Coordinates of C-alpha atoms in Angstrom, one line a residue:
M294 CA 6.5 -5.6 29.8
S295 CA 9.0 -8.5 29.1
S296 CA 10.9 -8.5 25.7
E297 CA 8.9 -11.8 25.3
D298 CA 5.6 -10.1 25.8
L299 CA 6.5 -7.5 23.4
E300 CA 7.5 -9.9 20.6
K301 CA 4.2 -11.8 21.1
Y302 CA 2.1 -8.5 21.1
E303 CA 4.0 -7.4 17.8
T304 CA 3.4 -10.8 16.2
E305 CA -0.3 -10.4 17.2
M306 CA -0.5 -6.9 15.8
E307 CA 1.1 -8.0 12.4
L308 CA -1.4 -11.0 12.1
Q309 CA -4.2 -8.6 12.8
L310 CA -2.7 -6.2 10.1
Y311 CA -2.4 -8.9 7.6
R312 CA -6.2 -10.0 8.1
E313 CA -7.1 -6.4 7.7
Y314 CA -5.0 -6.3 4.5
R315 CA -6.5 -9.2 3.1
D316 CA -10.1 -8.3 3.7
I317 CA -9.8 -4.8 2.1
V318 CA -7.1 -5.3 -0.8
V319 CA -9.9 -5.7 -3.2
Q320 CA -11.0 -2.1 -2.7
F321 CA -7.7 -0.8 -4.1
S322 CA -6.3 -0.3 -7.5
Y323 CA -2.3 0.0 -6.6
V324 CA 0.1 -1.3 -4.3
V325 CA 3.0 1.2 -3.6
E326 CA 6.3 0.4 -1.8
T327 CA 8.4 2.9 -0.5
E328 CA 11.6 2.5 1.9
R329 CA 9.5 3.0 5.0
R330 CA 5.9 1.9 4.3
F331 CA 3.6 -0.1 2.3
Y332 CA 0.3 1.5 0.9
L333 CA -2.9 0.5 -1.1
A334 CA -4.4 3.4 -3.2
N335 CA -6.7 4.1 -5.9
A336 CA -4.9 6.9 -7.2
V337 CA -1.2 7.4 -7.6
D338 CA 1.2 9.9 -9.1
V339 CA 4.9 9.6 -9.0
Q340 CA 7.1 12.6 -9.9
V341 CA 10.7 12.6 -10.3
R342 CA 12.2 15.8 -8.8
N343 CA 15.8 17.2 -9.1
A344 CA 16.7 20.1 -6.5
E345 CA 20.4 21.2 -7.0
G346 CA 21.6 17.7 -8.3
E347 CA 19.8 15.8 -5.7
V348 CA 17.2 13.6 -7.3
Y349 CA 14.2 12.4 -5.5
F350 CA 10.6 11.0 -5.8
E351 CA 7.3 12.7 -4.8
V352 CA 4.4 10.3 -4.6
R353 CA 0.9 11.4 -4.0
M354 CA -1.9 9.0 -3.4
S355 CA -5.5 9.3 -2.7
D356 CA -8.0 7.2 -1.0
A357 CA -5.2 5.1 0.4
W358 CA -4.9 2.4 3.2
V359 CA -1.3 2.6 5.2
W360 CA 0.4 -0.6 6.4
D361 CA 1.6 0.3 9.7
M362 CA 0.7 -1.2 12.9
Y363 CA 1.3 1.5 15.3
R364 CA -1.0 3.9 13.3
P365 CA -4.8 3.8 14.9
A366 CA -6.3 5.3 11.6
R367 CA -5.0 3.4 8.7
F368 CA -7.5 4.7 6.0
V369 CA -6.4 8.3 4.7
K370 CA -7.7 10.5 1.9
N371 CA -4.5 11.7 0.8
V372 CA -0.9 10.9 1.3
R373 CA 2.3 12.6 0.3
V374 CA 5.6 10.9 0.3
I375 CA 9.0 12.4 -0.4
T376 CA 11.7 9.7 -0.5
F377 CA 15.4 9.6 -2.1
K378 CA 15.1 5.7 -2.4
D379 CA 13.1 3.7 -5.0
V380 CA 9.4 3.7 -5.3
N381 CA 7.4 0.5 -6.6
V382 CA 4.0 1.1 -8.0
E383 CA 2.1 -2.1 -9.0
E384 CA -1.3 -2.2 -10.5
L385 CA -3.4 -4.9 -8.7
D386 CA -5.3 -7.5 -10.6
K387 CA -8.9 -7.2 -10.7
P388 CA -10.2 -10.8 -11.4
E389 CA -13.8 -9.8 -11.0
L390 CA -13.4 -7.5 -14.1
R391 CA -12.1 -10.2 -16.5
L392 CA -14.3 -11.0 -19.3
P393 CA -15.5 -14.5 -19.6
E394 CA -13.2 -16.9 -21.6
S395 CA -16.1 -17.8 -24.0
G396 CA -18.9 -15.2 -25.1
P397 CA -19.5 -12.2 -27.3
F398 CA -16.7 -10.2 -26.1
N399 CA -14.0 -12.8 -27.4
E400 CA -12.9 -13.2 -31.0
T401 CA -13.6 -16.6 -32.5

């Protein structure tokens, strides 16, 4: 396989992965970024640990999807990540759960 073929393959895999992400993101509550990977998850627990002066993060996720084009099974029940780098956790917006702008749930 030439380097051009490899580059084309990787581009196609990234596009396929993006399409999968786009279709499934609504099923998850959180986006989690570590220095190595990107995850979608419905439960996230981040603990700051300290071992002999070394500070690190332990991230546990359940009901997760892993952004990794080389991984054949991206949906996983549980994930545990140990990292010395920053961890970013964001709650996803769920527009279908928003209350209507007018109605009995809003103050007048």
